mmCIF file of C-alpha atoms in Angstrom:
data_model
loop_
_atom_site.group_PDB
_atom_site.id
_atom_site.type_symbol
_atom_site.label_atom_id
_atom_site.label_comp_id
_atom_site.label_asym_id
_atom_site.label_seq_id
_atom_site.Cartn_x
_atom_site.Cartn_y
_atom_site.Cartn_z
ATOM 1 C CA MET A 191 -97.488 334.344 262.460
ATOM 2 C CA PHE A 192 -100.109 331.921 262.972
ATOM 3 C CA THR A 193 -102.388 333.344 265.450
ATOM 4 C CA GLY A 194 -106.140 332.821 264.464
ATOM 5 C CA LEU A 195 -105.715 329.669 262.546
ATOM 6 C CA GLY A 196 -108.564 328.348 263.962
ATOM 7 C CA PRO A 197 -109.461 324.692 264.026
ATOM 8 C CA SER A 198 -106.584 321.989 263.857
ATOM 9 C CA HIS A 199 -106.348 318.494 262.963
ATOM 10 C CA VAL A 200 -106.898 317.259 266.351
ATOM 11 C CA ASP A 201 -110.173 319.121 266.497
ATOM 12 C CA TYR A 202 -111.381 316.156 264.079
ATOM 13 C CA VAL A 203 -111.385 313.875 267.236
ATOM 14 C CA VAL A 204 -111.921 316.345 270.400
ATOM 15 C CA GLU A 205 -114.290 319.129 270.816
ATOM 16 C CA GLY A 206 -112.743 321.697 272.965
ATOM 17 C CA ALA A 207 -109.980 321.628 275.418
ATOM 18 C CA PRO A 208 -108.674 323.848 278.388
ATOM 19 C CA THR A 209 -106.016 326.216 277.397
ATOM 20 C CA VAL A 210 -102.418 325.399 278.336
ATOM 21 C CA ARG A 211 -99.576 327.847 278.361
ATOM 22 C CA ALA A 212 -97.060 326.460 275.973
ATOM 23 C CA VAL A 213 -93.770 327.632 277.681
ATOM 24 C CA GLU A 214 -95.049 326.639 281.049
ATOM 25 C CA PHE A 215 -95.822 323.456 280.021
ATOM 26 C CA LEU A 216 -92.926 322.485 278.164
ATOM 27 C CA VAL A 217 -90.774 323.679 281.611
ATOM 28 C CA GLU A 218 -93.065 321.334 283.797
ATOM 29 C CA VAL A 219 -92.741 318.195 281.121
ATOM 30 C CA LEU A 220 -88.691 318.915 280.873
ATOM 31 C CA SER A 221 -88.434 319.331 284.749
ATOM 32 C CA ASN A 222 -89.271 315.649 285.049
ATOM 33 C CA PRO A 223 -85.830 314.136 285.084
ATOM 34 C CA LEU A 224 -87.473 310.928 283.347
ATOM 35 C CA ASN A 225 -88.704 312.955 280.492
ATOM 36 C CA ALA A 226 -85.737 314.898 280.250
ATOM 37 C CA VAL A 227 -83.523 311.597 279.845
ATOM 38 C CA LEU A 228 -85.777 310.211 277.463
ATOM 39 C CA LEU A 229 -85.630 313.006 275.200
ATOM 40 C CA LEU A 230 -81.953 313.507 275.501
ATOM 41 C CA GLY A 231 -81.418 309.802 275.263
ATOM 42 C CA GLY A 232 -83.736 309.820 271.881
ATOM 43 C CA ALA A 233 -81.990 312.752 270.187
ATOM 44 C CA LEU A 234 -78.648 311.625 270.776
ATOM 45 C CA SER A 235 -79.386 308.003 269.148
ATOM 46 C CA VAL A 236 -80.750 309.818 266.295
ATOM 47 C CA VAL A 237 -77.440 311.861 265.881
ATOM 48 C CA ALA A 238 -75.654 308.874 266.523
ATOM 49 C CA GLY A 239 -77.093 306.634 264.197
ATOM 50 C CA MET A 240 -76.810 309.143 261.602
ATOM 51 C CA VAL A 241 -73.046 309.544 262.015
ATOM 52 C CA ALA A 242 -72.511 305.653 262.214
ATOM 53 C CA TYR A 243 -74.394 305.725 258.873
ATOM 54 C CA LEU A 244 -72.426 307.986 257.221
ATOM 55 C CA LYS A 245 -69.088 306.939 258.648
ATOM 56 C CA TYR A 246 -69.408 303.095 258.452
ATOM 57 C CA LYS A 247 -71.919 302.603 255.739
ATOM 58 C CA PRO A 248 -73.627 299.639 257.090
ATOM 59 C CA ALA A 249 -75.486 297.429 254.572
ATOM 60 C CA ALA A 250 -73.954 298.981 251.753
ATOM 61 C CA ALA A 251 -74.694 296.632 248.865
ATOM 62 C CA ASP A 252 -78.548 296.422 250.432
ATOM 63 C CA VAL A 253 -78.903 300.080 250.178
ATOM 64 C CA ARG A 254 -77.276 300.253 246.401
ATOM 65 C CA ALA A 255 -79.939 297.292 245.518
ATOM 66 C CA LEU A 256 -82.698 299.236 247.060
ATOM 67 C CA ARG A 257 -81.701 302.737 245.038
ATOM 68 C CA SER A 258 -81.293 300.672 241.731
ATOM 69 C CA THR A 259 -84.947 298.889 242.269
ATOM 70 C CA LEU A 260 -86.392 302.508 243.268
ATOM 71 C CA GLU A 261 -84.780 304.043 240.276
ATOM 72 C CA GLU A 262 -87.322 301.715 238.078
ATOM 73 C CA TYR A 263 -90.402 303.103 240.280
ATOM 74 C CA HIS A 264 -89.684 306.730 238.682
ATOM 75 C CA ALA A 265 -91.895 306.076 235.772
ATOM 76 C CA PHE A 266 -94.872 305.661 237.948
ATOM 77 C CA LEU A 267 -94.331 308.795 239.870
ATOM 78 C CA PRO A 268 -96.748 310.915 238.008
ATOM 79 C CA TRP A 269 -99.537 308.287 238.555
ATOM 80 C CA MET A 270 -98.637 308.269 242.274
ATOM 81 C CA LEU A 271 -98.941 311.698 242.684
ATOM 82 C CA ARG A 272 -102.212 311.941 240.718
ATOM 83 C CA LEU A 273 -103.536 309.427 242.928
ATOM 84 C CA ALA A 274 -102.303 311.282 245.993
ATOM 85 C CA VAL A 275 -103.846 314.578 245.196
ATOM 86 C CA GLY A 276 -107.022 313.469 243.136
ATOM 87 C CA LEU A 277 -108.376 310.909 245.856
ATOM 88 C CA PRO A 278 -108.452 313.336 248.634
ATOM 89 C CA LEU A 279 -110.041 316.049 246.431
ATOM 90 C CA VAL A 280 -112.918 313.804 245.171
ATOM 91 C CA GLY A 281 -113.295 312.867 249.170
ATOM 92 C CA ALA A 282 -113.138 316.541 250.218
ATOM 93 C CA GLY A 283 -115.709 317.405 247.563
ATOM 94 C CA PHE A 284 -118.320 314.953 248.576
ATOM 95 C CA ALA A 285 -117.512 315.112 252.208
ATOM 96 C CA GLY A 286 -118.162 318.861 251.999
ATOM 97 C CA TYR A 287 -114.963 320.373 252.939
ATOM 98 C CA PHE A 288 -112.355 322.548 251.175
ATOM 99 C CA PHE A 289 -109.071 320.910 251.392
ATOM 100 C CA SER A 290 -108.961 320.542 255.167
ATOM 101 C CA PRO A 291 -111.783 319.060 257.128
ATOM 102 C CA SER A 292 -111.527 322.574 259.450
ATOM 103 C CA VAL A 293 -112.963 324.752 256.258
ATOM 104 C CA GLU A 294 -116.485 323.692 255.149
ATOM 105 C CA ALA A 295 -116.953 324.065 251.106
ATOM 106 C CA PRO A 296 -119.396 326.419 249.851
ATOM 107 C CA THR A 297 -119.246 324.249 246.790
ATOM 108 C CA ARG A 298 -118.336 320.691 246.173
ATOM 109 C CA ILE A 299 -118.139 320.405 242.525
ATOM 110 C CA LEU A 300 -114.945 321.993 241.704
ATOM 111 C CA GLN A 301 -112.562 319.622 244.205
ATOM 112 C CA VAL A 302 -114.894 316.866 242.708
ATOM 113 C CA LEU A 303 -114.044 318.021 239.019
ATOM 114 C CA LEU A 304 -110.234 318.567 239.914
ATOM 115 C CA GLY A 305 -109.953 315.229 241.680
ATOM 116 C CA PHE A 306 -111.442 313.289 238.840
ATOM 117 C CA PHE A 307 -109.330 314.838 236.095
ATOM 118 C CA LEU A 308 -106.416 314.254 237.844
ATOM 119 C CA LEU A 309 -107.117 310.462 238.863
ATOM 120 C CA PHE A 310 -108.011 310.274 234.807
ATOM 121 C CA GLY A 311 -104.797 312.160 233.865
ATOM 122 C CA LEU A 312 -106.894 314.554 231.372
ATOM 123 C CA ALA A 313 -105.569 317.988 231.042
ATOM 124 C CA THR A 314 -103.165 317.115 234.047
ATOM 125 C CA ARG A 315 -100.883 319.849 234.399
ATOM 126 C CA ALA A 316 -103.760 322.574 233.553
ATOM 127 C CA VAL A 317 -105.841 320.815 236.536
ATOM 128 C CA ALA A 318 -102.916 321.045 239.024
ATOM 129 C CA LEU A 319 -102.547 324.831 238.189
ATOM 130 C CA VAL A 320 -106.048 325.469 238.791
ATOM 131 C CA GLY A 321 -106.143 323.485 241.827
ATOM 132 C CA LEU A 322 -102.981 325.141 243.244
ATOM 133 C CA LEU A 323 -104.514 328.582 242.349
ATOM 134 C CA ALA A 324 -107.940 327.320 244.077
ATOM 135 C CA TYR A 325 -106.001 326.578 247.355
ATOM 136 C CA LEU A 326 -103.733 329.563 247.385
ATOM 137 C CA THR A 327 -106.921 331.554 247.118
ATOM 138 C CA GLY A 328 -108.689 329.842 249.755
ATOM 139 C CA LEU A 329 -105.451 330.470 252.061
ATOM 140 C CA VAL A 330 -105.751 334.085 251.814
ATOM 141 C CA LEU A 331 -109.389 333.829 252.789
ATOM 142 C CA ARG A 332 -109.093 330.815 255.548
ATOM 143 C CA PRO A 333 -105.453 330.851 256.974
ATOM 144 C CA GLU A 334 -106.087 327.610 258.673
ATOM 145 C CA LEU A 335 -105.767 326.349 255.279
ATOM 146 C CA VAL A 336 -102.127 326.220 256.170
ATOM 147 C CA LEU A 337 -102.521 323.206 258.062
ATOM 148 C CA ALA A 338 -103.202 321.342 254.321
ATOM 149 C CA SER A 339 -99.930 322.821 253.167
ATOM 150 C CA GLU A 340 -98.971 319.569 251.650
ATOM 151 C CA TYR A 341 -101.106 320.112 248.617
ATOM 152 C CA ILE A 342 -98.663 322.876 247.559
ATOM 153 C CA GLY A 343 -95.856 320.422 247.014
ATOM 154 C CA GLY A 344 -98.424 317.743 245.351
ATOM 155 C CA PHE A 345 -99.879 320.232 242.968
ATOM 156 C CA LEU A 346 -96.491 321.444 242.027
ATOM 157 C CA GLY A 347 -95.167 318.013 241.809
ATOM 158 C CA VAL A 348 -97.855 317.033 239.230
ATOM 159 C CA LEU A 349 -97.214 320.316 237.175
ATOM 160 C CA LEU A 350 -93.580 319.571 236.767
ATOM 161 C CA LEU A 351 -94.044 315.567 236.204
ATOM 162 C CA GLY A 352 -97.488 315.906 234.227
ATOM 163 C CA ALA A 353 -99.938 312.812 233.518
ATOM 164 C CA GLY A 354 -97.356 310.144 233.006
ATOM 165 C CA ARG A 355 -98.834 306.855 232.339
ATOM 166 C CA PRO A 356 -101.407 305.472 232.201
ATOM 167 C CA SER A 357 -103.082 308.520 231.826
ATOM 168 C CA ALA A 358 -105.910 309.946 229.220
ATOM 169 C CA ASP A 359 -103.001 312.829 228.336
ATOM 170 C CA HIS A 360 -100.770 310.131 227.228
ATOM 171 C CA LEU A 361 -103.153 308.203 225.198
ATOM 172 C CA LEU A 362 -104.541 311.354 223.572
ATOM 173 C CA GLN A 363 -100.970 312.600 222.876
ATOM 174 C CA GLN A 364 -100.018 309.308 221.119
ATOM 175 C CA VAL A 365 -103.042 309.174 219.073
ATOM 176 C CA ALA A 366 -102.624 313.105 217.834
ATOM 177 C CA ALA A 367 -98.998 312.491 217.147
ATOM 178 C CA ALA A 368 -99.604 309.321 215.204
ATOM 179 C CA ARG A 369 -99.770 309.758 211.349
ATOM 180 C CA GLY A 370 -103.087 309.712 209.443
ATOM 181 C CA THR A 371 -105.287 309.938 212.394
ATOM 182 C CA ILE A 372 -108.674 311.717 212.589
ATOM 183 C CA TYR A 373 -108.222 313.176 215.842
ATOM 184 C CA GLY A 374 -104.589 314.232 214.956
ATOM 185 C CA ARG A 375 -106.179 316.194 212.230
ATOM 186 C CA PHE A 376 -108.559 318.223 214.704
ATOM 187 C CA ASP A 377 -107.079 318.360 217.872
ATOM 188 C CA PRO A 378 -105.655 322.008 218.147
ATOM 189 C CA LEU A 379 -104.113 321.468 221.607
ATOM 190 C CA HIS A 380 -101.636 318.755 220.742
ATOM 191 C CA PRO A 381 -98.783 321.190 219.608
ATOM 192 C CA LEU A 382 -99.367 323.651 222.496
ATOM 193 C CA VAL A 383 -99.020 320.784 224.914
ATOM 194 C CA GLU A 384 -95.696 319.428 223.128
ATOM 195 C CA LYS A 385 -94.302 323.013 223.222
ATOM 196 C CA PHE A 386 -95.108 323.331 227.127
ATOM 197 C CA ASN A 387 -93.856 319.966 227.891
ATOM 198 C CA ASP A 388 -90.531 320.896 226.081
ATOM 199 C CA ILE A 389 -90.670 324.133 228.307
ATOM 200 C CA VAL A 390 -91.336 322.319 231.503
ATOM 201 C CA GLY A 391 -89.014 319.182 230.889
ATOM 202 C CA PRO A 392 -85.784 320.471 232.116
ATOM 203 C CA TYR A 393 -87.405 321.319 235.456
ATOM 204 C CA GLU A 394 -88.802 317.894 236.263
ATOM 205 C CA GLN A 395 -85.978 317.007 237.963
ATOM 206 C CA TYR A 396 -87.290 319.370 240.812
ATOM 207 C CA ALA A 397 -90.334 317.604 241.758
ATOM 208 C CA PRO A 398 -88.666 315.827 244.566
ATOM 209 C CA THR A 399 -87.627 318.997 245.622
ATOM 210 C CA VAL A 400 -91.117 321.020 245.854
ATOM 211 C CA ILE A 401 -92.945 317.757 247.243
ATOM 212 C CA ARG A 402 -90.638 317.412 250.360
ATOM 213 C CA LEU A 403 -90.640 321.141 250.867
ATOM 214 C CA GLY A 404 -94.157 320.872 250.925
ATOM 215 C CA VAL A 405 -94.520 317.717 253.225
ATOM 216 C CA GLY A 406 -91.734 318.881 255.486
ATOM 217 C CA PHE A 407 -93.240 322.463 256.019
ATOM 218 C CA ASN A 408 -96.575 320.727 256.913
ATOM 219 C CA PHE A 409 -94.966 317.982 259.104
ATOM 220 C CA ALA A 410 -93.027 320.751 260.930
ATOM 221 C CA LEU A 411 -96.271 322.905 261.373
ATOM 222 C CA LEU A 412 -98.250 320.239 262.701
ATOM 223 C CA GLY A 413 -95.904 319.125 265.232
ATOM 224 C CA PHE A 414 -95.051 322.693 266.336
ATOM 225 C CA TRP A 415 -98.199 324.214 266.036
ATOM 226 C CA GLU A 416 -100.708 321.475 267.343
ATOM 227 C CA LYS A 417 -98.685 319.900 269.783
ATOM 228 C CA LEU A 418 -95.870 322.250 271.317
ATOM 229 C CA ALA A 419 -97.320 325.434 270.731
ATOM 230 C CA ASN A 420 -101.038 324.418 271.568
ATOM 231 C CA PRO A 421 -100.710 321.512 273.858
ATOM 232 C CA GLY A 422 -104.079 321.700 275.569
ATOM 233 C CA MET A 423 -105.826 319.963 272.376
ATOM 234 C CA ALA A 424 -103.265 317.417 272.231
ATOM 235 C CA LEU A 425 -103.315 316.602 275.897
ATOM 236 C CA ALA A 426 -107.170 316.014 275.438
ATOM 237 C CA VAL A 427 -106.290 313.520 272.324
ATOM 238 C CA VAL A 428 -104.153 311.611 274.722
ATOM 239 C CA ASP A 429 -106.579 311.674 277.391
ATOM 240 C CA LYS A 430 -109.524 310.375 275.219
ATOM 241 C CA TYR A 431 -107.633 307.434 273.644
ATOM 242 C CA ASP A 432 -105.636 306.427 276.560
ATOM 243 C CA LEU A 433 -102.454 306.686 274.738
ATOM 244 C CA THR A 434 -100.469 306.541 278.254
ATOM 245 C CA ALA A 435 -101.609 302.497 278.066
ATOM 246 C CA VAL A 436 -99.822 302.230 274.656
ATOM 247 C CA VAL A 437 -96.642 304.143 275.681
ATOM 248 C CA PRO A 438 -96.257 304.273 279.483
ATOM 249 C CA VAL A 439 -95.190 307.698 279.602
ATOM 250 C CA ASP A 440 -97.095 310.974 281.189
ATOM 251 C CA PRO A 441 -99.354 312.628 278.926
ATOM 252 C CA GLY A 442 -97.034 315.720 278.629
ATOM 253 C CA MET A 443 -94.247 313.754 277.528
ATOM 254 C CA TRP A 444 -96.400 312.008 274.905
ATOM 255 C CA VAL A 445 -97.438 315.419 273.639
ATOM 256 C CA VAL A 446 -93.810 316.897 273.674
ATOM 257 C CA GLY A 447 -92.628 313.510 272.261
ATOM 258 C CA ALA A 448 -94.808 313.463 269.274
ATOM 259 C CA GLY A 449 -94.615 316.966 268.332
ATOM 260 C CA LEU A 450 -90.800 317.017 268.482
ATOM 261 C CA THR A 451 -90.780 313.757 266.303
ATOM 262 C CA GLU A 452 -93.087 315.536 263.619
ATOM 263 C CA LEU A 453 -90.914 318.515 263.949
ATOM 264 C CA ALA A 454 -87.751 316.939 263.168
ATOM 265 C CA VAL A 455 -89.357 314.817 260.395
ATOM 266 C CA GLY A 456 -90.664 318.005 258.832
ATOM 267 C CA ILE A 457 -87.300 319.695 259.370
ATOM 268 C CA PHE A 458 -85.437 316.397 257.972
ATOM 269 C CA LEU A 459 -87.627 316.355 254.842
ATOM 270 C CA PHE A 460 -87.311 320.169 254.395
ATOM 271 C CA VAL A 461 -83.831 320.212 254.047
ATOM 272 C CA GLY A 462 -83.582 316.893 252.487
ATOM 273 C CA LEU A 463 -81.561 314.928 254.896
ATOM 274 C CA PHE A 464 -81.973 311.178 254.835
ATOM 275 C CA THR A 465 -85.169 311.661 253.126
ATOM 276 C CA ARG A 466 -85.891 308.118 252.045
ATOM 277 C CA ALA A 467 -85.426 306.897 255.718
ATOM 278 C CA THR A 468 -87.473 310.126 257.378
ATOM 279 C CA ALA A 469 -90.322 309.639 254.473
ATOM 280 C CA ALA A 470 -90.386 306.120 255.842
ATOM 281 C CA VAL A 471 -90.923 307.446 259.702
ATOM 282 C CA ALA A 472 -93.358 309.732 258.402
ATOM 283 C CA PHE A 473 -95.206 306.959 256.669
ATOM 284 C CA VAL A 474 -95.025 305.164 259.989
ATOM 285 C CA VAL A 475 -96.368 308.136 262.169
ATOM 286 C CA LEU A 476 -99.228 308.743 259.890
ATOM 287 C CA THR A 477 -100.116 304.974 259.910
ATOM 288 C CA THR A 478 -99.922 304.820 263.653
ATOM 289 C CA THR A 479 -102.089 308.013 263.821
ATOM 290 C CA LEU A 480 -104.655 306.356 261.845
ATOM 291 C CA PHE A 481 -104.718 302.937 263.934
ATOM 292 C CA GLY A 482 -104.431 305.002 267.303
ATOM 293 C CA LEU A 483 -107.193 307.720 266.475
ATOM 294 C CA PRO A 484 -109.969 305.878 265.167
ATOM 295 C CA ASP A 485 -112.216 308.781 264.460
ATOM 296 C CA ASP A 486 -109.240 310.663 262.609
ATOM 297 C CA PRO A 487 -110.381 311.078 258.731
ATOM 298 C CA VAL A 488 -108.297 308.858 256.533
ATOM 299 C CA LEU A 489 -109.233 311.238 253.484
ATOM 300 C CA ALA A 490 -107.363 314.163 255.417
ATOM 301 C CA HIS A 491 -104.052 312.140 255.445
ATOM 302 C CA ILE A 492 -104.067 310.297 251.924
ATOM 303 C CA THR A 493 -101.822 313.198 250.233
ATOM 304 C CA LEU A 494 -99.183 313.138 253.196
ATOM 305 C CA PHE A 495 -99.447 309.095 252.662
ATOM 306 C CA GLY A 496 -98.838 309.483 248.967
ATOM 307 C CA LEU A 497 -96.209 312.045 249.050
ATOM 308 C CA SER A 498 -94.348 310.499 251.875
ATOM 309 C CA SER A 499 -94.436 307.246 249.444
ATOM 310 C CA ALA A 500 -93.179 309.399 246.319
ATOM 311 C CA LEU A 501 -90.006 310.758 248.541
ATOM 312 C CA PHE A 502 -89.081 307.291 249.299
ATOM 313 C CA VAL A 503 -88.781 306.565 245.879
ATOM 314 C CA THR A 504 -87.306 309.724 244.487
ATOM 315 C CA GLY A 505 -84.775 310.574 247.627
ATOM 316 C CA GLY A 506 -84.277 314.195 248.503
ATOM 317 C CA GLY A 507 -83.423 315.025 244.816
ATOM 318 C CA PRO A 508 -81.850 318.505 244.145
ATOM 319 C CA LEU A 509 -80.993 321.119 246.594
ATOM 320 C CA SER A 510 -81.044 318.590 249.204
ATOM 321 C CA LEU A 511 -78.362 317.843 252.156
ATOM 322 C CA ASP A 512 -78.481 314.449 250.857
ATOM 323 C CA GLU A 513 -77.267 315.527 247.290
ATOM 324 C CA ARG A 514 -74.504 317.660 249.029
ATOM 325 C CA LEU A 515 -73.476 314.751 251.397
ATOM 326 C CA ALA A 516 -73.477 312.167 248.386
ATOM 327 C CA ALA A 517 -71.113 314.502 246.517
ATOM 328 C CA VAL A 518 -68.995 314.874 249.583
ATOM 329 C CA THR A 519 -68.716 311.058 249.872
ATOM 330 C CA GLU A 520 -67.991 310.458 246.160
ATOM 331 C CA HIS A 521 -65.019 312.488 246.084
ATOM 332 C CA SER A 522 -63.739 311.833 249.834
ATOM 333 C CA PRO A 523 -60.407 310.215 249.972
ATOM 334 C CA LEU A 524 -61.767 307.633 252.067
ATOM 335 C CA ALA A 525 -64.304 306.813 250.018
ATOM 336 C CA THR A 526 -64.171 303.223 248.860
ATOM 337 C CA SER A 527 -65.819 300.719 246.361
ATOM 338 C CA THR A 528 -68.261 299.401 248.906
ATOM 339 C CA GLU A 529 -69.878 302.964 249.110
#
């Protein structure tokens, strides 16, 4: 499916690498008993931790306090999304690439304008729609843009939530709606905007859903495609930055471990399982990448940083396994007041 994607994210920091057959590489890594024990132990630890949490609900009061506090942050979600998408768009425009550093931009002005409009919160939903269409068009022409697929979740999230506040849209709408204002008399868009907001309103609840689908797919793709399916480039990164000195395992284990971690993070986010905890892990993975790979362009990851932060605030949202688990727990005869 992804044959011919072209340069990957790790191409930012290394140029060229020997071709390594993925199946042979995995067999060689897993044939090492120490590697097999480490991977199996890590997987079992994660599963045991999830089961223990669901069964015993440790720190239940702390979790309730955290969720209650994060509920107050929901008012800032539109602003968070606008920053998460707008900043890297401006940076991409000035740096001369189209959404991903793997694709050079023939023109910079479009992304700079889209980015600034999102940062100001002006015509926000319309701009998000234009940005989404621009990305999808680029994806058809340059399939390697799939490696920046988090933008789909970001644009859809902005499209659903709108500008929020602070934003130029909110200011203009308030002025237009006020009685006796000159601007209100000559603004033909205010009634249309209000009508559109009423149409979109019932679907705003699905913003966390589209965000985690976009981020989850991206993490899973990067873990699988860049590391597990194409380990040669990832091995070159491990060698260039001497990452085995940071975690003393063999280079193959480094690549497989990192690939499986990103793949697991992506799957968990995609299905909405332990979303807040997984979003926190995603944030740590991204931070580690930035500090561990000094040549890696920060701008290319701002969207993932911002969207992971947004998911930490929202949780899994509708159509998530978290929602199903919460419903089962709530109606379980074993449920107690401490849950």
